[in-house]
């Protein structure tokens, strides 16, 4: 029976291999400290946090998230460790909550590896605190117990670490928050929360499969005595970074006014269940995949949720596989170390036999892990094969036949595809990278030379051309998925170097104005969009959105900036930062094409700008992280097929619809 603890209460632990699961109402940082008999932490090497997530017997999450799973093996902890304290803290992100009293009470559960809850604790009563020691696992007279702590600190991470005896606590707290900020900047925003029933159809199939025929999952990576079966985990709801973007919550208080950025199809009630699924699977075989196998108000929304489910399934299946492989390697190393430390193994062939046995066991465990992963990948491959052809234009690649029958839509889609993601273990499976509409953060196409192999094989000029080509394709997609005259595109090209790349947009006549060049053009466009942000914000705060000036364009605005910071003075840079921070909430979005090295003269002044934008690349690069496990995913930009005129045809139809106001 699960023990529901209150502050100060303890409970015995029946096993030593555990998971600590954290659920919070907003993204939080999860970490843990190791303490001696008096609870003293003897140095940074006794602290697991996102910047250093692994210690012997302990692994924590690599980034801030609303859901965490911490892996603990009490038998693998150093002998000097008598206490493990689980810490939670709010990340110092712009616009995020600054105290636990402003979010839902965090919930912490200590479970076995099979998910069975041993003890739970809800951290109630928090107010001004921004960091909290949630619970501790402690050893007394050879037995391990868990105690509910709930000690909050208004001074944040620094105060909490100092209270545990950590030297230079303030500096360590800063480094942890910097690691979290880097993780948030590279992380893909999670999807909106799903309904309590989940968003997968429950098929009747073999006894070992559920959730649309998918095997139930093993725990997240962690030190273990026996490896878990590396299978895909069920979908776990993840909270979005901003509550205003969730279904049922208008993204602006101006709903019903001429300026309304609430998504027209995000309803205030639970969506209906999915449509009837495929016939039940034969015993012992997975269920047949079905496109739209998720809840939602429309087929587009069901496909959106299904794609995110595939994304998470692949992330967790790969995490389980990597955990099993790491365990197999660790076990072999331990067995070899024991063999070599025993002088008797050096006599005769005993040592050689022990080494062969250790390697054979490693190969057996690794092989079993790969077999389980291959089963999961086969199911995901089959699902992708039916989902990809069913995707609407907003979610589809440029090579999808849906674009040949393209018509300008009459409503905004749930999301937009901006590229594909894949992992090295499953390079054949491409997961569409979908970002919600309206955009919640701008995008930055990195035209600099990155560490990727593709970038190393491409010269700098070609990278810049490819980056601008990608920006044009993204702008064309956004124009194509919005209703006529509800999306406007502006361009700043200070030196006029992107004229060739911009030709499709210019020739089709879909830009709000000709590309701006020179310092005067930069200043004019920035002043125009800054004024728009100011006016809309003031109107919304005053509840007078219907009194906006008649010359103000109510459409969503996209600003493409090429070759930043060329042509930008200090005032222009300040305006650009303002647009990046304040623009998305009132329908003004940035799409920057820039090499960060070119702006190095500004130093850390521009760090918040880079972090506020979703970084993507013009060539394949493994810089994006998923919001569940934190894998480094390889991002691949979308391209039009060689020799295809699909881009020109789509833009022609957009231009015609803008002229007539009809599809």
XYZ file of C-alpha atoms in Angstrom:
663
model
C 0.000 0.000 0.000
C 1.269 3.460 -0.878
C 2.240 5.639 2.096
C 0.924 9.194 1.697
C 3.403 11.210 3.702
C 3.013 14.581 5.397
C 5.872 16.925 6.211
C 8.306 15.267 8.627
C 6.887 11.743 8.297
C 9.120 8.835 7.255
C 8.562 5.423 5.728
C 10.724 2.368 5.195
C 11.971 1.495 1.728
C 11.485 -2.175 0.773
C 13.983 -2.032 -2.110
C 17.090 -0.141 -3.120
C 16.504 0.419 -6.826
C 14.026 3.282 -7.080
C 12.579 6.029 -9.203
C 11.599 9.395 -7.814
C 8.864 10.930 -9.936
C 8.128 14.632 -9.804
C 5.033 16.355 -11.192
C 4.692 20.127 -11.033
C 2.386 22.751 -12.445
C 5.245 24.440 -14.316
C 8.764 23.531 -15.480
C 11.054 22.993 -12.494
C 14.695 22.077 -12.024
C 15.206 18.735 -10.299
C 18.463 17.740 -8.640
C 19.835 15.811 -5.673
C 22.636 16.118 -3.160
C 24.544 13.386 -1.365
C 25.231 13.945 2.309
C 27.199 12.229 5.061
C 25.793 11.132 8.437
C 25.255 14.764 9.439
C 23.760 15.667 6.059
C 26.790 17.702 4.977
C 27.500 17.902 1.263
C 31.279 17.777 0.818
C 31.582 19.392 -2.597
C 30.158 19.881 -6.033
C 31.041 16.283 -6.861
C 28.301 15.267 -4.392
C 25.597 17.161 -6.285
C 23.633 15.907 -9.312
C 22.018 18.671 -11.361
C 21.203 19.418 -15.045
C 24.782 20.504 -15.743
C 26.191 17.312 -14.168
C 23.311 14.826 -14.109
C 25.058 11.578 -13.164
C 26.705 10.381 -9.975
C 27.359 6.811 -8.815
C 23.937 5.392 -8.013
C 22.064 8.546 -9.035
C 20.856 10.218 -12.217
C 18.686 13.316 -12.552
C 17.043 15.102 -15.470
C 19.157 17.186 -17.813
C 16.738 20.108 -18.145
C 13.807 21.865 -16.541
C 10.448 20.186 -17.113
C 7.053 19.756 -15.501
C 7.627 15.995 -15.208
C 10.816 14.327 -13.926
C 12.018 10.820 -13.194
C 15.151 10.476 -11.081
C 16.862 7.086 -10.987
C 18.389 5.956 -7.675
C 20.344 2.803 -6.798
C 21.048 2.993 -3.081
C 23.462 0.044 -3.196
C 25.614 1.836 -5.763
C 26.079 4.985 -3.665
C 29.515 5.575 -2.088
C 29.879 4.131 1.407
C 30.282 7.614 2.892
C 26.826 8.651 1.681
C 24.035 8.370 4.248
C 21.531 10.821 2.824
C 20.108 11.697 -0.606
C 18.128 14.936 -0.699
C 15.885 15.672 -3.668
C 15.831 19.356 -4.601
C 13.382 21.323 -6.734
C 13.834 24.882 -7.960
C 12.128 27.237 -10.370
C 14.225 28.133 -13.433
C 15.100 31.781 -13.872
C 13.441 32.133 -17.273
C 11.884 35.358 -18.456
C 8.155 35.413 -17.837
C 8.195 32.246 -15.748
C 6.929 31.919 -12.165
C 9.294 33.181 -9.478
C 7.737 31.490 -6.444
C 6.158 28.118 -5.790
C 3.078 29.826 -4.402
C 2.189 30.852 -7.966
C 2.084 27.288 -9.333
C 0.315 24.078 -8.448
C 1.753 22.174 -5.481
C 4.541 19.820 -6.649
C 3.889 16.108 -6.174
C 6.720 13.649 -5.502
C 6.438 9.862 -5.564
C 9.021 7.220 -4.674
C 8.373 4.145 -6.809
C 9.879 0.815 -7.693
C 11.245 0.210 -11.166
C 7.897 -1.271 -12.153
C 6.155 2.009 -11.292
C 4.563 0.759 -8.058
C 4.322 3.677 -5.647
C 6.014 3.210 -2.280
C 5.496 6.677 -0.807
C 4.097 9.986 -2.052
C 4.298 13.554 -0.817
C 2.472 16.687 -1.971
C 4.430 19.860 -1.161
C 1.691 22.161 0.097
C 2.029 25.464 1.926
C 4.768 26.945 -0.269
C 4.548 30.665 -1.015
C 7.546 32.938 -1.648
C 9.999 30.054 -1.895
C 11.706 29.469 -5.247
C 13.609 26.341 -4.162
C 12.614 23.472 -1.907
C 14.162 20.348 -0.412
C 11.339 17.966 -1.287
C 12.294 14.727 0.424
C 15.321 12.755 1.534
C 16.350 9.142 1.480
C 18.448 8.349 4.537
C 20.240 5.331 5.993
C 19.847 4.441 9.638
C 21.194 1.262 11.224
C 21.775 -0.241 7.802
C 18.191 0.346 6.570
C 17.055 3.006 4.104
C 13.999 5.170 4.687
C 12.316 8.122 2.985
C 11.327 11.293 4.843
C 9.034 14.049 3.581
C 10.904 17.340 4.071
C 9.204 20.198 2.198
C 11.695 22.815 3.409
C 11.416 25.872 1.162
C 13.930 28.661 0.585
C 12.952 32.162 -0.489
C 16.639 32.715 -1.293
C 16.464 30.097 -4.013
C 19.033 27.487 -4.942
C 21.924 29.392 -3.420
C 20.294 29.515 0.021
C 19.311 25.842 -0.139
C 22.798 24.683 -1.131
C 24.415 26.902 1.498
C 22.139 25.368 4.125
C 23.592 21.970 3.242
C 27.137 23.165 3.739
C 28.110 23.677 0.100
C 31.023 26.064 -0.338
C 30.558 28.701 -3.059
C 26.841 27.933 -3.101
C 25.965 31.128 -4.984
C 28.388 30.378 -7.814
C 27.164 26.807 -8.130
C 23.542 27.977 -8.162
C 24.363 30.373 -11.008
C 26.069 27.639 -13.006
C 23.065 25.329 -12.528
C 20.653 28.018 -13.710
C 22.892 28.761 -16.702
C 22.865 25.060 -17.626
C 19.076 25.077 -17.312
C 18.804 28.207 -19.501
C 20.921 26.522 -22.180
C 18.703 23.458 -21.982
C 15.513 25.524 -22.267
C 16.909 27.391 -25.261
C 17.631 24.172 -27.173
C 14.561 22.258 -26.047
C 11.558 21.807 -28.263
C 8.455 23.200 -26.552
C 6.248 20.347 -25.273
C 2.725 19.862 -26.610
C -0.360 21.069 -24.745
C -1.578 18.881 -21.864
C -3.698 15.965 -22.925
C -6.962 14.738 -21.530
C -6.891 12.656 -18.334
C -7.731 9.549 -20.328
C -4.624 10.019 -22.477
C -4.563 10.570 -26.173
C -3.900 7.079 -27.443
C -6.536 4.624 -28.518
C -6.507 1.519 -26.353
C -6.621 -1.417 -28.724
C -7.451 -4.951 -27.771
C -4.408 -6.893 -28.785
C -1.863 -9.208 -27.285
C -1.556 -9.449 -23.550
C 1.770 -7.648 -23.605
C 0.704 -4.578 -25.564
C -1.496 -1.600 -24.895
C -1.666 1.993 -26.000
C -2.284 1.466 -29.653
C -0.406 -1.815 -29.715
C 2.769 -0.329 -28.228
C 4.677 -2.216 -25.545
C 4.506 -0.684 -22.102
C 7.671 0.944 -21.053
C 10.541 0.481 -18.781
C 11.826 3.156 -16.386
C 14.037 5.980 -17.465
C 17.795 5.440 -17.513
C 19.356 4.783 -14.158
C 21.796 2.499 -12.382
C 20.305 -0.966 -12.023
C 21.326 -4.489 -11.075
C 19.323 -5.934 -13.950
C 18.506 -4.005 -17.093
C 14.898 -3.097 -17.745
C 13.282 -4.297 -20.896
C 14.074 -1.403 -23.230
C 10.637 -0.729 -24.634
C 8.704 2.414 -25.397
C 7.035 4.164 -22.516
C 3.453 5.380 -22.442
C 2.863 9.013 -23.186
C 3.216 11.244 -20.136
C 1.523 14.662 -20.250
C 3.929 17.572 -20.355
C 3.021 21.091 -19.422
C 3.565 23.837 -21.954
C 5.895 26.706 -21.146
C 3.021 29.199 -21.133
C -0.447 28.305 -19.819
C -1.978 30.747 -22.304
C -1.246 28.354 -25.152
C -3.095 25.367 -23.727
C -6.429 24.162 -25.045
C -9.285 25.939 -23.355
C -7.255 29.002 -22.398
C -7.387 32.006 -24.724
C -3.929 33.297 -25.522
C -5.057 36.894 -25.140
C -7.677 38.674 -23.044
C -8.839 40.417 -26.174
C -10.933 37.486 -27.365
C -13.768 38.661 -29.555
C -12.043 41.950 -30.423
C -10.509 42.880 -33.803
C -7.152 41.720 -32.409
C -7.650 38.197 -31.089
C -4.751 35.806 -30.932
C -6.592 32.966 -29.234
C -6.443 29.832 -31.351
C -9.901 29.446 -32.941
C -9.960 25.684 -32.407
C -8.649 25.397 -28.861
C -11.839 24.649 -27.004
C -12.748 25.038 -23.347
C -14.093 21.531 -22.923
C -12.506 18.122 -23.229
C -12.174 16.892 -26.811
C -14.209 13.948 -28.015
C -12.663 10.481 -28.049
C -10.796 9.286 -31.136
C -12.721 7.755 -34.022
C -13.213 3.983 -34.103
C -9.852 2.273 -34.313
C -8.674 -0.516 -36.535
C -9.922 -4.045 -35.877
C -8.342 -5.739 -32.843
C -4.913 -7.201 -33.418
C -4.364 -10.908 -33.630
C -3.088 -12.450 -30.378
C 0.668 -12.044 -30.106
C 0.812 -9.362 -32.787
C 0.747 -5.553 -32.461
C -2.334 -3.645 -33.495
C -2.504 -2.162 -36.978
C -1.512 1.521 -36.842
C -4.169 4.067 -37.753
C -3.736 7.696 -38.798
C -5.439 9.994 -36.294
C -5.055 7.514 -33.433
C -5.422 10.228 -30.755
C -8.032 12.450 -29.175
C -8.918 15.824 -30.627
C -11.672 18.029 -31.985
C -10.623 17.505 -35.573
C -8.497 15.186 -37.659
C -5.750 17.804 -37.732
C -5.665 17.958 -33.940
C -5.682 14.172 -33.648
C -2.767 13.923 -36.077
C -0.918 16.634 -34.165
C -1.288 14.692 -30.911
C -0.346 11.446 -32.635
C 2.883 12.914 -34.030
C 3.834 14.151 -30.561
C 3.042 10.707 -29.163
C 5.394 9.132 -31.710
C 8.053 11.706 -30.782
C 7.811 10.804 -27.102
C 7.631 7.064 -27.723
C 10.837 7.168 -29.749
C 12.561 9.317 -27.117
C 11.700 6.966 -24.270
C 12.348 3.761 -26.229
C 15.814 5.032 -27.096
C 16.412 6.107 -23.484
C 15.573 2.614 -22.261
C 17.883 1.058 -24.867
C 20.767 3.350 -23.980
C 20.202 2.663 -20.288
C 20.357 -1.093 -20.877
C 23.540 -0.785 -22.959
C 25.172 1.435 -20.331
C 24.225 -1.099 -17.670
C 25.720 -3.952 -19.692
C 28.992 -2.054 -20.169
C 29.114 -1.065 -16.496
C 28.462 -4.617 -15.355
C 31.227 -5.977 -17.604
C 33.677 -3.367 -16.297
C 32.830 -4.255 -12.686
C 33.253 -7.970 -13.315
C 36.564 -7.430 -15.106
C 37.769 -5.192 -12.275
C 36.921 -7.870 -9.697
C 38.672 -10.491 -11.799
C 41.853 -8.473 -12.221
C 41.952 -7.540 -8.520
C 41.993 -11.229 -7.494
C 45.549 -12.658 -7.681
C 44.152 -16.177 -8.094
C 42.683 -15.195 -11.468
C 46.194 -14.720 -12.804
C 46.968 -18.419 -12.415
C 46.103 -20.632 -15.343
C 43.266 -19.630 -17.630
C 40.812 -18.490 -14.961
C 41.292 -14.820 -15.824
C 40.778 -15.387 -19.534
C 37.635 -17.408 -18.893
C 36.250 -14.703 -16.589
C 36.892 -12.039 -19.208
C 35.191 -14.110 -21.898
C 32.186 -14.707 -19.640
C 31.904 -11.005 -18.809
C 32.020 -10.023 -22.473
C 29.532 -12.730 -23.405
C 27.114 -11.498 -20.748
C 27.567 -7.946 -22.019
C 26.841 -9.038 -25.576
C 23.774 -10.995 -24.447
C 22.311 -8.022 -22.550
C 23.079 -5.628 -25.382
C 21.532 -7.988 -27.913
C 18.348 -8.324 -25.881
C 18.144 -4.545 -25.598
C 18.576 -4.130 -29.344
C 15.897 -6.727 -30.078
C 13.417 -4.858 -27.891
C 14.348 -1.539 -29.494
C 13.978 -3.029 -32.974
C 10.464 -4.203 -32.098
C 9.545 -0.697 -30.980
C 11.131 0.839 -34.070
C 9.221 -1.527 -36.330
C 5.946 -0.406 -34.753
C 6.883 3.269 -35.050
C 7.984 2.766 -38.656
C 4.635 1.187 -39.490
C 2.805 4.035 -37.774
C 4.866 6.665 -39.605
C 4.042 4.961 -42.902
C 0.304 5.568 -42.395
C 0.568 8.941 -40.638
C 2.842 10.757 -43.105
C 0.515 10.441 -46.149
C -2.458 11.559 -44.027
C -0.876 14.804 -42.830
C -2.467 18.122 -43.865
C -0.369 20.674 -45.728
C 0.711 22.492 -42.552
C 2.212 19.257 -41.165
C 3.450 17.778 -44.454
C 6.836 17.933 -46.158
C 7.183 19.760 -49.451
C 7.304 16.418 -51.278
C 3.882 15.372 -49.971
C 1.209 15.186 -52.723
C -1.130 17.219 -50.503
C 0.610 20.369 -51.773
C -0.476 19.661 -55.355
C -4.105 20.039 -54.245
C -3.330 23.017 -52.012
C -5.998 25.612 -51.358
C -5.622 28.631 -49.074
C -7.276 27.673 -45.758
C -10.039 29.552 -43.999
C -8.727 28.926 -40.471
C -5.378 28.627 -38.728
C -4.058 25.059 -38.239
C -2.953 23.726 -34.871
C 0.725 23.710 -35.791
C 3.332 24.073 -38.502
C 6.060 21.669 -39.564
C 9.495 23.311 -39.601
C 11.726 20.274 -40.090
C 12.360 16.642 -39.178
C 14.074 15.009 -36.201
C 15.824 11.669 -35.842
C 18.183 9.790 -33.525
C 21.283 7.784 -34.498
C 19.713 4.506 -33.323
C 16.742 5.049 -35.646
C 17.923 7.185 -38.542
C 15.212 5.722 -40.779
C 12.410 7.220 -38.667
C 11.844 10.925 -39.205
C 9.622 12.664 -36.672
C 7.975 15.860 -37.978
C 8.982 18.812 -35.814
C 5.705 20.659 -35.238
C 5.522 24.072 -33.568
C 2.194 25.429 -32.392
C 0.461 28.337 -34.054
C 0.346 31.192 -33.340
C 4.102 31.008 -32.724
C 5.063 31.268 -29.072
C 8.704 32.133 -29.738
C 10.663 33.333 -32.732
C 13.161 31.303 -34.727
C 16.850 31.769 -35.416
C 18.411 30.054 -38.430
C 22.080 29.733 -37.534
C 24.096 30.603 -40.634
C 27.414 30.063 -38.855
C 29.690 27.057 -39.007
C 28.545 24.564 -36.387
C 30.183 21.358 -35.185
C 28.036 19.134 -37.386
C 29.539 17.076 -40.184
C 27.207 18.647 -42.740
C 28.297 22.155 -41.739
C 31.966 21.174 -41.855
C 31.541 20.074 -45.485
C 29.824 23.340 -46.507
C 31.656 26.623 -47.021
C 30.543 29.751 -45.178
C 28.969 31.475 -48.190
C 26.939 28.393 -49.033
C 25.749 28.122 -45.409
C 24.483 31.701 -45.556
C 22.654 31.037 -48.824
C 21.093 27.843 -47.465
C 20.050 29.665 -44.277
C 18.239 32.355 -46.248
C 16.645 29.732 -48.510
C 15.328 28.014 -45.363
C 13.935 31.316 -44.067
C 12.039 31.834 -47.325
C 10.587 28.323 -47.164
C 9.446 28.859 -43.557
C 7.870 32.208 -44.450
C 6.127 30.649 -47.450
C 4.724 27.891 -45.256
C 3.332 30.365 -42.764
C 1.771 32.433 -45.534
C 0.281 29.257 -47.003
C -1.365 27.981 -43.810
C -2.975 31.247 -42.707
C -6.268 32.515 -44.160
C -6.007 35.285 -46.784
C -4.568 38.552 -45.456
C -4.212 37.234 -41.894
C -0.412 36.943 -42.052
C 2.060 39.614 -43.218
C 5.775 39.224 -43.887
C 8.381 41.992 -43.608
C 12.049 41.627 -44.558
C 15.160 43.434 -43.363
C 18.097 42.773 -45.708
C 20.550 45.590 -44.854
C 23.086 44.889 -47.604
C 20.676 43.468 -50.164
C 22.641 40.207 -50.182
C 19.557 37.972 -50.076
C 17.884 39.236 -53.259
C 18.188 35.868 -55.030
C 16.791 33.887 -52.102
C 13.917 36.362 -51.623
C 12.931 36.280 -55.291
C 10.034 33.775 -54.843
C 8.402 36.016 -52.212
C 9.070 39.235 -54.117
C 7.952 37.881 -57.494
C 4.727 36.500 -56.032
C 3.950 39.856 -54.417
C 3.240 38.358 -50.977
C 5.495 40.677 -48.924
C 3.925 43.511 -46.950
C 6.521 45.875 -48.434
C 9.752 45.599 -50.441
C 12.748 44.242 -48.486
C 14.248 47.036 -46.367
C 17.930 47.787 -46.884
C 20.449 50.183 -45.391
C 20.310 51.752 -41.915
C 17.260 53.817 -42.885
C 15.300 50.771 -43.988
C 16.252 48.879 -40.821
C 15.148 51.782 -38.624
C 11.850 52.243 -40.490
C 10.705 48.618 -40.276
C 11.711 48.246 -36.626
C 9.948 51.481 -35.694
C 6.780 50.337 -37.499
C 6.626 46.959 -35.745
C 7.639 48.368 -32.359
C 4.807 50.897 -32.613
C 2.408 48.086 -33.444
C 3.458 46.070 -30.379
C 3.113 49.125 -28.127
C -0.340 50.048 -29.436
C -1.768 46.525 -29.223
C -0.395 46.008 -25.718
C -1.877 49.297 -24.511
C -5.216 48.509 -26.139
C -5.376 45.073 -24.546
C -4.455 46.384 -21.096
C -7.106 49.110 -21.400
C -9.715 46.707 -22.764
C -10.088 48.885 -25.837
C -8.869 46.720 -28.680
C -11.643 48.078 -30.920
C -10.151 51.573 -30.735
C -6.892 50.778 -32.475
C -5.822 53.149 -35.277
C -7.360 52.268 -38.647
C -3.922 52.048 -40.280
C -2.847 49.232 -37.963
C -2.707 45.878 -39.735
C -4.543 43.322 -37.523
C -2.815 40.375 -39.227
C -0.037 38.385 -37.582
C 3.365 39.812 -38.519
C 6.601 38.003 -39.345
C 9.882 39.900 -39.562
C 12.707 38.167 -41.449
C 16.085 39.630 -40.483
C 19.040 38.723 -42.677
C 22.714 39.197 -41.907
C 22.271 40.508 -38.356
C 23.876 42.684 -36.910
C 24.988 44.356 -40.163
C 23.145 47.673 -40.472
C 21.970 47.658 -36.832
C 22.967 50.395 -34.417
C 22.482 50.142 -30.649
C 18.939 51.504 -30.831
C 17.985 49.006 -33.534
C 19.439 46.143 -31.484
C 17.370 47.251 -28.479
C 14.222 47.362 -30.625
C 14.937 43.889 -31.981
C 15.308 42.501 -28.457
C 12.030 44.183 -27.536
C 10.259 42.540 -30.477
C 11.691 39.146 -29.540
C 10.470 39.465 -25.941
C 7.134 41.247 -26.324
C 6.130 40.566 -29.915
C 4.843 36.959 -29.798
C 2.095 37.768 -27.281
C 0.598 40.332 -29.669
C 1.259 38.616 -32.975
C 4.698 39.889 -34.016
C 7.305 37.193 -34.637
C 10.998 37.101 -35.543
C 12.754 34.862 -38.049
C 16.432 35.720 -37.831
C 19.195 34.534 -40.155
C 22.445 35.200 -38.344
C 25.841 33.892 -37.322
C 26.280 34.462 -33.613
C 29.984 35.060 -34.105
C 29.203 38.127 -36.214
C 27.506 39.679 -33.164
C 30.232 38.702 -30.690
C 31.168 42.363 -30.190
C 27.951 42.814 -28.208
C 29.093 40.187 -25.709
C 26.520 38.892 -23.207
C 24.081 41.706 -24.026
C 22.536 39.560 -26.762
C 22.484 36.286 -24.795
C 18.792 36.748 -23.831
C 17.958 37.330 -27.511
C 19.578 34.088 -28.661
C 17.970 32.134 -25.817
C 14.519 33.533 -26.597
C 14.597 32.109 -30.135
C 14.306 28.505 -31.276
C 17.613 27.768 -32.969
C 17.461 25.738 -36.168
C 20.058 25.174 -38.858
C 20.204 25.175 -42.672
C 21.918 21.763 -42.662
C 21.598 18.667 -40.485
C 22.739 19.315 -36.906
C 22.141 17.507 -33.585
C 21.455 20.497 -31.356
C 17.773 20.157 -30.378
C 16.589 18.346 -27.259
C 13.273 16.683 -26.551
C 11.296 17.884 -23.495
C 11.135 14.423 -21.823
C 14.558 12.765 -21.751
C 16.839 15.418 -23.240
C 18.308 13.404 -26.122
C 20.288 15.357 -28.708
C 18.162 15.000 -31.854
C 19.451 15.621 -35.351
C 17.406 18.360 -36.981
C 17.022 18.367 -40.759
C 15.468 21.367 -42.525
C 12.693 20.938 -45.067
C 13.591 21.233 -48.737
C 11.525 21.379 -51.901
C 12.163 18.474 -54.295
C 14.812 19.143 -56.929
C 13.270 20.681 -60.036
C 9.873 21.139 -58.374
C 7.881 24.349 -58.730
C 5.706 23.596 -55.722
C 6.926 26.719 -53.899
C 6.057 29.058 -56.766
C 2.668 27.396 -57.294
C 1.738 27.689 -53.619
C 2.817 31.340 -53.447
C 0.857 32.147 -56.600
C -2.287 30.770 -54.989
C -1.587 32.696 -51.793
C -1.128 35.900 -53.779
C -4.352 35.328 -55.720
C -6.287 34.721 -52.506
C -4.827 37.874 -50.954
C -5.940 39.948 -53.932
C -9.492 38.610 -53.961
C -9.905 37.833 -50.272
C -11.156 34.359 -51.191
C -9.629 30.917 -51.369
